Amino acid sequence: MTKVYVRGLLLGLTALAASTSLSAQTADPLAPQGRWSAYEGGSAALPPMGWNSWNAFFTEIDEEKLLGSAKRILDSGLAKKGYRYINIDDGWWLKRRTNDGKLLIRSEKFPSSLRAGKDDPSFRPLTDKLHAMGFKAGIYSDLGRNSCSQAYSTGEAQLPEGSTAEREVGLYGHIDQDIRLYFADWGFDLIKVDGCGIRAFGEGSAPVKSGKYRMLAPLIDQASVTRSDVSAVQGLFSQINQSLARHNPDNDYLLSLCVWGSANVRAWGKDYGNSSRTSDDITPHWARMLTNYDSAVRRALYAHPGSWNDPDMLFIGQGDFDAEHLTEARSHFALWAMMNAPLLIGADLRKTPQSLMDIFGNADLIAINQDAAGHQAIVAFDSDSLQILVKTLANGDKAVALFNRGLSAVDAALTAGHLKFRDDQAVTLTDLWTGEQRRFTGEQALKVAPRQTLVFMAKGDRTLADGLYLSEQPGNINPAVDGVTAPAPDPTIFRSIPGWRSTRGLGERPIYAGWGGAQPDATPYNQPLAIAGKTYASGIGVLANSRLEIRNKGYGRLTAMAGVDDSAADARHGVRFAVYGDGKLLTRTPAVHRGETPKPISVDVKGVALIEMVAQADDGVAGEMLPVSWGEAALTR
Ligand code: GLA
């Protein structure tokens, strides 16, 4: 049974058809809502920046290590540049006390926790200290009864101790109690919620067979979205949302979802949290970085202020990203900055050489990541060797990155068209690594070394002088319903060797669902947008039976050429396009079919806060392979 998520209600479509208790308005996912429906809890107007213990220390975290890195962030000036979260990952807990369910801290590793008394250790002294240093503090838990290290650690270092029940330190069955402890009692500001407890403790799994852990029927199968219980996972996050609201009256918290791109979370993470992991763990290997990058880079429309794609923490400082590999380290940082990824340092900063500190401290790249408009870069030129990413900034300037993924140098041509700038006017580029400036008209030749990322601030005359194409403002768009009814893995994500499995097994097959999702300047299957033989360099590609929500930042007119994309499988199905302003119908087109000229749309949206663009197939079941294009979709003054 296909499940559709509609504003907090989980509805099975078949049940829905039979239901009489729901109004048609609530039941139809394509009906206008008149409000932004993505998650609005918490506080993440900009991508979070800070430090996390995992990549440097795994479970072996302690207070001294944590404060050592925090101190370096403060002393080096990184704190002033925005690095503010200091996050404890897995390894902090000792056990769950069985008489009252309270979690106990591994106090010998966090001595300040004993100040509250031996029987009731508290993280409050540590969070007080971090707050006094100007930081925010983050904690870690799991959706299930047990954590990832309990499933996968090879040794026993800092794993929870005691009886089976005492070792059940995850949120399962304790959501409200634990969230209250973390936020109201201990004063944390962020929680990362992992998911191994609902994935790795099934019957016959190694941890359960060891006799040390209780069985919990898995809700997530990482390799298969069809074998994951998506609505059950969403249900757990919903409960966490409610507890967070209850124990954070000022809404000042951050919820970081960590289910590694599984269970179709790349489509719905934005509806439940402030950041959401799009892939499995990064490792300090170039190829793994590519996997994680790919899992987020084509999901620009699924991220916006309040909810960010998270391709995992920075691994700068180790392996392919250490001080001997500055080209790779700079690329890693520049790509994360362009994608509006959380900038969470994963290095032991007590020992990090200055050359790497300078990368973390590149103020221009930080400014790009933290730009107020919150538009993730989009892929303006795509190939398996070189890619050009372009990010529209709040002032209309562009940040542009040329990323050489390949093995040989590339002679690239950056065109004004990539930037959506006029090609008859000068464009100024400032290199954000060297400060060097250049000017060009039309196009600029640039040599990009293997694994290098050139990154520039670009100023020029915008093609659309009095507005923005929708594809230039992904941060204002929420694909509330993207038309994907049968989630399928995205084949464009680089498949690397998972470090922890090596080449055992069958290898890394496509596993991250999201293929067919909405795209800026491309169809859902990564083709150029084309309607009736004409290609469109700008526009939004999405499947039929979709509803896009657009925050209107003061524009007066929405225009688009709407039609069925030439890449659609057949010409049998008609699609009607409708635009709503704050819930009221502004225009609706007659049905168009593949090959028919697009319908021009031009509506007054003055004073409208929320625009909704709906593409509805005349035959309700035809949406899956029916790409439609909102060609040249733009908002103008
Ligand atoms: C999972 C997460 C990592 C880290 C570990 C801790 O693998 O994806 O980021 O939190 O668990 O065990």
PDB file of C-alpha atoms in Angstrom, residues 391-516:
ATOM      1  CA  LYS A 391      24.699  29.249  -5.748  1.00  0.00           C
ATOM      2  CA  THR A 392      22.593  32.414  -5.766  1.00  0.00           C
ATOM      3  CA  LEU A 393      23.356  34.712  -2.864  1.00  0.00           C
ATOM      4  CA  ALA A 394      20.987  37.052  -1.047  1.00  0.00           C
ATOM      5  CA  ASN A 395      22.314  40.099  -2.928  1.00  0.00           C
ATOM      6  CA  GLY A 396      21.893  38.440  -6.346  1.00  0.00           C
ATOM      7  CA  ASP A 397      25.608  37.683  -6.809  1.00  0.00           C
ATOM      8  CA  LYS A 398      26.656  34.104  -7.472  1.00  0.00           C
ATOM      9  CA  ALA A 399      29.159  31.748  -5.923  1.00  0.00           C
ATOM     10  CA  VAL A 400      30.480  29.297  -8.478  1.00  0.00           C
ATOM     11  CA  ALA A 401      32.576  26.178  -8.015  1.00  0.00           C
ATOM     12  CA  LEU A 402      34.281  24.129 -10.709  1.00  0.00           C
ATOM     13  CA  PHE A 403      34.895  20.686  -9.278  1.00  0.00           C
ATOM     14  CA  ASN A 404      37.210  18.236 -11.028  1.00  0.00           C
ATOM     15  CA  ARG A 405      36.195  14.789  -9.792  1.00  0.00           C
ATOM     16  CA  GLY A 406      38.436  13.020 -12.255  1.00  0.00           C
ATOM     17  CA  LEU A 407      41.987  11.885 -12.784  1.00  0.00           C
ATOM     18  CA  SER A 408      43.226  14.387 -15.338  1.00  0.00           C
ATOM     19  CA  ALA A 409      43.298  18.155 -15.581  1.00  0.00           C
ATOM     20  CA  VAL A 410      40.313  19.738 -17.331  1.00  0.00           C
ATOM     21  CA  ASP A 411      40.345  22.808 -19.556  1.00  0.00           C
ATOM     22  CA  ALA A 412      36.974  24.190 -18.574  1.00  0.00           C
ATOM     23  CA  ALA A 413      34.933  27.052 -19.977  1.00  0.00           C
ATOM     24  CA  LEU A 414      32.833  28.909 -17.465  1.00  0.00           C
ATOM     25  CA  THR A 415      30.129  30.796 -19.331  1.00  0.00           C
ATOM     26  CA  ALA A 416      27.975  33.716 -18.322  1.00  0.00           C
ATOM     27  CA  GLY A 417      25.069  31.393 -19.087  1.00  0.00           C
ATOM     28  CA  HIS A 418      26.109  29.004 -16.281  1.00  0.00           C
ATOM     29  CA  LEU A 419      25.717  31.952 -13.924  1.00  0.00           C
ATOM     30  CA  LYS A 420      22.492  33.180 -15.539  1.00  0.00           C
ATOM     31  CA  PHE A 421      24.350  36.391 -16.279  1.00  0.00           C
ATOM     32  CA  ARG A 422      24.222  38.343 -19.541  1.00  0.00           C
ATOM     33  CA  ASP A 423      26.905  37.260 -21.978  1.00  0.00           C
ATOM     34  CA  ASP A 424      27.357  40.746 -23.462  1.00  0.00           C
ATOM     35  CA  GLN A 425      28.393  42.338 -20.160  1.00  0.00           C
ATOM     36  CA  ALA A 426      31.512  41.901 -18.063  1.00  0.00           C
ATOM     37  CA  VAL A 427      31.547  39.346 -15.273  1.00  0.00           C
ATOM     38  CA  THR A 428      34.002  39.712 -12.390  1.00  0.00           C
ATOM     39  CA  LEU A 429      35.350  36.624 -10.650  1.00  0.00           C
ATOM     40  CA  THR A 430      37.139  36.660  -7.306  1.00  0.00           C
ATOM     41  CA  ASP A 431      39.009  33.457  -6.456  1.00  0.00           C
ATOM     42  CA  LEU A 432      38.043  32.561  -2.895  1.00  0.00           C
ATOM     43  CA  TRP A 433      41.269  30.680  -2.226  1.00  0.00           C
ATOM     44  CA  THR A 434      43.747  33.218  -3.624  1.00  0.00           C
ATOM     45  CA  GLY A 435      41.822  36.493  -3.737  1.00  0.00           C
ATOM     46  CA  GLU A 436      42.857  36.885  -7.385  1.00  0.00           C
ATOM     47  CA  GLN A 437      40.381  38.738  -9.616  1.00  0.00           C
ATOM     48  CA  ARG A 438      39.571  38.455 -13.293  1.00  0.00           C
ATOM     49  CA  ARG A 439      37.007  39.826 -15.707  1.00  0.00           C
ATOM     50  CA  PHE A 440      35.480  38.161 -18.706  1.00  0.00           C
ATOM     51  CA  THR A 441      32.692  38.634 -21.176  1.00  0.00           C
ATOM     52  CA  GLY A 442      30.931  35.573 -22.567  1.00  0.00           C
ATOM     53  CA  GLU A 443      33.202  32.871 -21.234  1.00  0.00           C
ATOM     54  CA  GLN A 444      36.332  32.298 -19.211  1.00  0.00           C
ATOM     55  CA  ALA A 445      38.835  29.507 -19.757  1.00  0.00           C
ATOM     56  CA  LEU A 446      39.896  27.851 -16.495  1.00  0.00           C
ATOM     57  CA  LYS A 447      42.232  24.942 -15.942  1.00  0.00           C
ATOM     58  CA  VAL A 448      41.120  22.682 -13.110  1.00  0.00           C
ATOM     59  CA  ALA A 449      43.621  20.195 -11.716  1.00  0.00           C
ATOM     60  CA  PRO A 450      42.534  16.677 -10.716  1.00  0.00           C
ATOM     61  CA  ARG A 451      40.541  16.777  -7.466  1.00  0.00           C
ATOM     62  CA  GLN A 452      40.697  20.547  -7.412  1.00  0.00           C
ATOM     63  CA  THR A 453      37.729  22.806  -6.773  1.00  0.00           C
ATOM     64  CA  LEU A 454      38.037  26.345  -8.037  1.00  0.00           C
ATOM     65  CA  VAL A 455      35.611  28.576  -6.272  1.00  0.00           C
ATOM     66  CA  PHE A 456      34.744  32.159  -7.098  1.00  0.00           C
ATOM     67  CA  MET A 457      32.452  34.966  -6.153  1.00  0.00           C
ATOM     68  CA  ALA A 458      30.887  36.158  -9.416  1.00  0.00           C
ATOM     69  CA  LYS A 459      29.379  39.558 -10.090  1.00  0.00           C
ATOM     70  CA  GLY A 460      27.635  40.394 -13.332  1.00  0.00           C
ATOM     71  CA  ASP A 461      24.395  41.542 -14.915  1.00  0.00           C
ATOM     72  CA  ARG A 462      21.707  39.016 -14.244  1.00  0.00           C
ATOM     73  CA  THR A 463      19.796  37.721 -17.279  1.00  0.00           C
ATOM     74  CA  LEU A 464      16.573  38.206 -15.396  1.00  0.00           C
ATOM     75  CA  ALA A 465      17.274  41.722 -14.201  1.00  0.00           C
ATOM     76  CA  ASP A 466      14.132  42.298 -12.153  1.00  0.00           C
ATOM     77  CA  GLY A 467      13.669  38.953 -10.446  1.00  0.00           C
ATOM     78  CA  LEU A 468      14.873  35.404  -9.957  1.00  0.00           C
ATOM     79  CA  TYR A 469      14.165  32.196 -11.804  1.00  0.00           C
ATOM     80  CA  LEU A 470      12.714  29.663  -9.401  1.00  0.00           C
ATOM     81  CA  SER A 471      15.762  27.482 -10.059  1.00  0.00           C
ATOM     82  CA  GLU A 472      17.906  30.308  -8.681  1.00  0.00           C
ATOM     83  CA  GLN A 473      15.995  30.231  -5.384  1.00  0.00           C
ATOM     84  CA  PRO A 474      15.712  26.611  -4.250  1.00  0.00           C
ATOM     85  CA  GLY A 475      15.761  27.810  -0.640  1.00  0.00           C
ATOM     86  CA  ASN A 476      12.303  29.325  -1.134  1.00  0.00           C
ATOM     87  CA  ILE A 477      10.807  26.136  -2.561  1.00  0.00           C
ATOM     88  CA  ASN A 478       9.396  23.101  -0.808  1.00  0.00           C
ATOM     89  CA  PRO A 479       8.443  20.136  -3.001  1.00  0.00           C
ATOM     90  CA  ALA A 480       5.594  19.267  -0.634  1.00  0.00           C
ATOM     91  CA  VAL A 481       4.423  16.524  -3.006  1.00  0.00           C
ATOM     92  CA  ASP A 482       6.997  15.613  -5.646  1.00  0.00           C
ATOM     93  CA  GLY A 483       4.944  13.038  -7.517  1.00  0.00           C
ATOM     94  CA  VAL A 484       7.235  10.101  -6.699  1.00  0.00           C
ATOM     95  CA  THR A 485       4.850   7.337  -5.674  1.00  0.00           C
ATOM     96  CA  ALA A 486       7.247   4.402  -5.912  1.00  0.00           C
ATOM     97  CA  PRO A 487      10.589   5.505  -4.443  1.00  0.00           C
ATOM     98  CA  ALA A 488      13.534   4.231  -6.468  1.00  0.00           C
ATOM     99  CA  PRO A 489      17.277   4.438  -5.864  1.00  0.00           C
ATOM    100  CA  ASP A 490      19.182   7.259  -7.510  1.00  0.00           C
ATOM    101  CA  PRO A 491      21.701   5.776  -9.965  1.00  0.00           C
ATOM    102  CA  THR A 492      23.713   9.005 -10.235  1.00  0.00           C
ATOM    103  CA  ILE A 493      25.313   8.682  -6.788  1.00  0.00           C
ATOM    104  CA  PHE A 494      28.959   7.558  -6.854  1.00  0.00           C
ATOM    105  CA  ARG A 495      29.253   4.101  -5.380  1.00  0.00           C
ATOM    106  CA  SER A 496      32.398   3.758  -3.290  1.00  0.00           C
ATOM    107  CA  ILE A 497      33.796   0.948  -1.184  1.00  0.00           C
ATOM    108  CA  PRO A 498      32.353   1.252   2.314  1.00  0.00           C
ATOM    109  CA  GLY A 499      35.441   1.401   4.538  1.00  0.00           C
ATOM    110  CA  TRP A 500      33.892  -0.795   7.225  1.00  0.00           C
ATOM    111  CA  ARG A 501      32.921  -3.620   4.823  1.00  0.00           C
ATOM    112  CA  SER A 502      35.808  -3.384   2.372  1.00  0.00           C
ATOM    113  CA  THR A 503      35.048  -5.458  -0.750  1.00  0.00           C
ATOM    114  CA  ARG A 504      33.154  -8.182   1.097  1.00  0.00           C
ATOM    115  CA  GLY A 505      29.688  -8.929  -0.209  1.00  0.00           C
ATOM    116  CA  LEU A 506      28.184  -7.661  -3.431  1.00  0.00           C
ATOM    117  CA  GLY A 507      29.439  -4.121  -3.365  1.00  0.00           C
ATOM    118  CA  GLU A 508      27.649  -0.831  -3.127  1.00  0.00           C
ATOM    119  CA  ARG A 509      24.546  -0.919  -5.361  1.00  0.00           C
ATOM    120  CA  PRO A 510      22.304   2.125  -5.832  1.00  0.00           C
ATOM    121  CA  ILE A 511      20.455   2.416  -2.506  1.00  0.00           C
ATOM    122  CA  TYR A 512      19.493   6.034  -1.930  1.00  0.00           C
ATOM    123  CA  ALA A 513      15.878   6.594  -2.975  1.00  0.00           C
ATOM    124  CA  GLY A 514      14.960   9.934  -4.448  1.00  0.00           C
ATOM    125  CA  TRP A 515      15.354   9.264  -8.174  1.00  0.00           C
ATOM    126  CA  GLY A 516      12.614  11.170  -9.939  1.00  0.00           C
TER     127      GLY A 516
END
